[in-house]
Amino acid sequence: MVFLAVQVAVMCLCVVGAYDMDLRCSNISGVWVNSLGSRLSLSVDGLRLSGSYKTGVESSTGSAGKAMTGKVVGVLGSGVHPTFAMSVSWRGGSVTTWAGQCFQGVSRPVLKTIWLLRSQVPVEDNWMATRIGEDTFHRQKQNKLA
């Protein structure tokens, strides 16, 4: 009976430990989704960020490319709530850059970002080539027991 109680306690600690990893900003690797359905897949190697970004929206049809996916490159700051910057170069010639920070949300971390989207235009259209906005990304829950 004692052995069974110990097994249950160990299993509970493993599940809580796995769940706790989603509650912290100490590792922002993983899949993140924003309110528009864009999907950010991040890998961290030291202070370098890499991954992919599949946009849920385009400023004009085809501007992000047929797959609407771009390669992410970036840098990561340090600390409990790390800052970061990342960029994507789209097939249509535009680039997007995000600067942000990981914060502890109610149930899991969130990435709060400001972005700049620069479209490739002739010089006379320079005035309208940059858009600015903000995104909040929520970590997509992973099945820890699979």
Coordinates of C-alpha atoms in Angstrom, one line a residue:
M1 CA 0.0 0.0 0.0
V2 CA 2.9 2.4 0.9
F3 CA 4.6 1.5 -2.4
L4 CA 1.4 2.4 -4.4
A5 CA 1.1 5.8 -2.5
V6 CA 4.8 6.6 -3.4
Q7 CA 4.1 5.7 -7.1
V8 CA 1.1 8.0 -7.1
A9 CA 3.0 10.8 -5.4
V10 CA 5.9 10.5 -7.9
M11 CA 3.5 10.5 -10.9
C12 CA 1.8 13.6 -9.5
L13 CA 5.1 15.4 -9.1
C14 CA 6.1 14.5 -12.7
V15 CA 2.8 15.9 -14.1
V16 CA 3.0 19.1 -12.0
G17 CA 6.6 19.5 -13.0
A18 CA 5.8 19.2 -16.7
Y19 CA 2.8 21.6 -16.3
D20 CA 5.0 24.0 -14.4
M21 CA 7.3 24.4 -17.4
D22 CA 4.4 26.0 -19.3
L23 CA 4.0 28.5 -16.4
R24 CA 7.4 30.1 -16.7
C25 CA 9.2 32.4 -19.2
S26 CA 12.5 30.7 -18.5
N27 CA 12.3 28.9 -21.8
I28 CA 10.3 30.4 -24.7
S29 CA 10.9 27.5 -27.0
G30 CA 7.7 26.0 -28.4
V31 CA 4.7 26.9 -30.4
W32 CA 2.9 30.2 -29.8
V33 CA -0.4 31.4 -31.4
N34 CA -1.9 34.9 -31.6
S35 CA -5.5 36.1 -31.9
L36 CA -5.4 36.2 -35.7
G37 CA -4.3 32.6 -35.9
S38 CA -0.7 33.2 -36.7
R39 CA 1.6 30.4 -35.5
L40 CA 5.1 31.1 -34.2
S41 CA 7.4 28.1 -33.6
L42 CA 10.5 29.1 -31.7
S43 CA 13.7 27.3 -30.8
V44 CA 16.3 28.8 -28.4
D45 CA 20.0 28.1 -28.6
G46 CA 21.8 30.3 -26.0
L47 CA 20.7 33.8 -26.9
R48 CA 19.7 33.0 -30.5
L49 CA 16.2 32.4 -31.7
S50 CA 15.2 30.5 -34.8
G51 CA 12.1 28.9 -36.1
S52 CA 9.2 29.6 -38.4
Y53 CA 6.2 31.9 -38.5
K54 CA 3.0 31.1 -40.4
T55 CA 1.0 34.2 -40.7
G56 CA -2.8 34.1 -40.4
V57 CA -3.2 37.4 -42.4
E58 CA -1.5 39.2 -45.3
S59 CA -1.5 42.9 -46.2
S60 CA -2.2 41.9 -49.8
T61 CA -2.7 38.5 -51.4
G62 CA 0.5 36.7 -52.0
S63 CA 2.7 39.1 -50.1
A64 CA 3.8 36.5 -47.6
G65 CA 4.3 33.8 -50.3
K66 CA 2.2 30.8 -51.3
A67 CA 2.8 29.0 -48.0
M68 CA 2.5 32.2 -45.9
T69 CA 5.4 30.9 -43.8
G70 CA 8.7 32.6 -43.1
K71 CA 12.0 31.7 -41.4
V72 CA 12.4 33.4 -38.0
V73 CA 15.8 34.7 -36.8
G74 CA 16.3 36.6 -33.6
V75 CA 18.0 37.3 -30.3
L76 CA 16.9 36.7 -26.7
G77 CA 17.7 38.8 -23.7
S78 CA 18.2 37.3 -20.2
G79 CA 16.3 37.4 -17.0
V80 CA 13.1 36.1 -15.5
H81 CA 10.9 37.9 -18.1
P82 CA 13.3 38.0 -21.1
T83 CA 13.1 40.5 -23.9
F84 CA 13.6 39.4 -27.5
A85 CA 13.7 40.6 -31.1
M86 CA 13.0 38.5 -34.2
S87 CA 12.5 39.1 -37.9
V88 CA 11.0 37.3 -40.9
S89 CA 11.7 38.0 -44.5
W90 CA 8.7 37.2 -46.7
R91 CA 8.8 35.8 -50.2
G92 CA 7.0 38.8 -51.6
G93 CA 9.9 41.1 -50.5
S94 CA 8.5 42.5 -47.3
V95 CA 10.0 42.0 -43.8
T96 CA 8.4 42.0 -40.4
T97 CA 10.3 42.6 -37.1
W98 CA 8.9 42.0 -33.6
A99 CA 10.3 43.3 -30.3
G100 CA 8.8 41.9 -27.2
Q101 CA 8.9 40.4 -23.8
C102 CA 7.7 37.2 -22.1
F103 CA 5.3 37.8 -19.2
Q104 CA 3.7 35.5 -16.8
G105 CA 0.0 35.1 -17.8
V106 CA -2.8 33.8 -15.6
S107 CA -2.4 30.2 -16.6
R108 CA 0.8 30.3 -18.8
P109 CA 3.3 32.7 -20.2
V110 CA 2.4 35.3 -22.9
L111 CA 4.7 37.1 -25.4
K112 CA 3.7 40.7 -25.7
T113 CA 5.2 42.3 -28.9
I114 CA 5.3 45.4 -31.0
W115 CA 5.8 44.8 -34.8
L116 CA 6.9 46.7 -37.8
L117 CA 6.0 45.4 -41.3
R118 CA 8.0 47.0 -44.1
S119 CA 6.7 46.4 -47.7
Q120 CA 9.0 46.8 -50.7
V121 CA 7.8 49.8 -52.7
P122 CA 9.1 52.4 -55.1
V123 CA 10.5 55.6 -53.5
E124 CA 7.3 57.6 -54.2
D125 CA 5.3 55.2 -52.0
N126 CA 7.8 55.2 -49.1
W127 CA 5.3 57.1 -46.9
M128 CA 2.9 54.1 -46.9
A129 CA 5.3 51.2 -46.7
T130 CA 5.6 50.7 -43.0
R131 CA 2.8 49.4 -40.7
I132 CA 3.1 49.2 -36.9
G133 CA 1.0 47.0 -34.6
E134 CA 1.1 44.7 -31.6
D135 CA 0.6 41.0 -31.0
T136 CA 0.1 38.9 -27.9
F137 CA 1.1 35.3 -28.4
H138 CA -0.1 32.5 -26.1
R139 CA 1.9 29.3 -25.7
Q140 CA 0.1 26.4 -27.4
K141 CA -0.5 23.7 -24.8
Q142 CA 1.4 20.5 -25.5
N143 CA 0.3 17.0 -24.5
K144 CA 2.9 16.2 -21.9
L145 CA 1.9 12.6 -21.4
A146 CA 2.1 11.5 -25.0

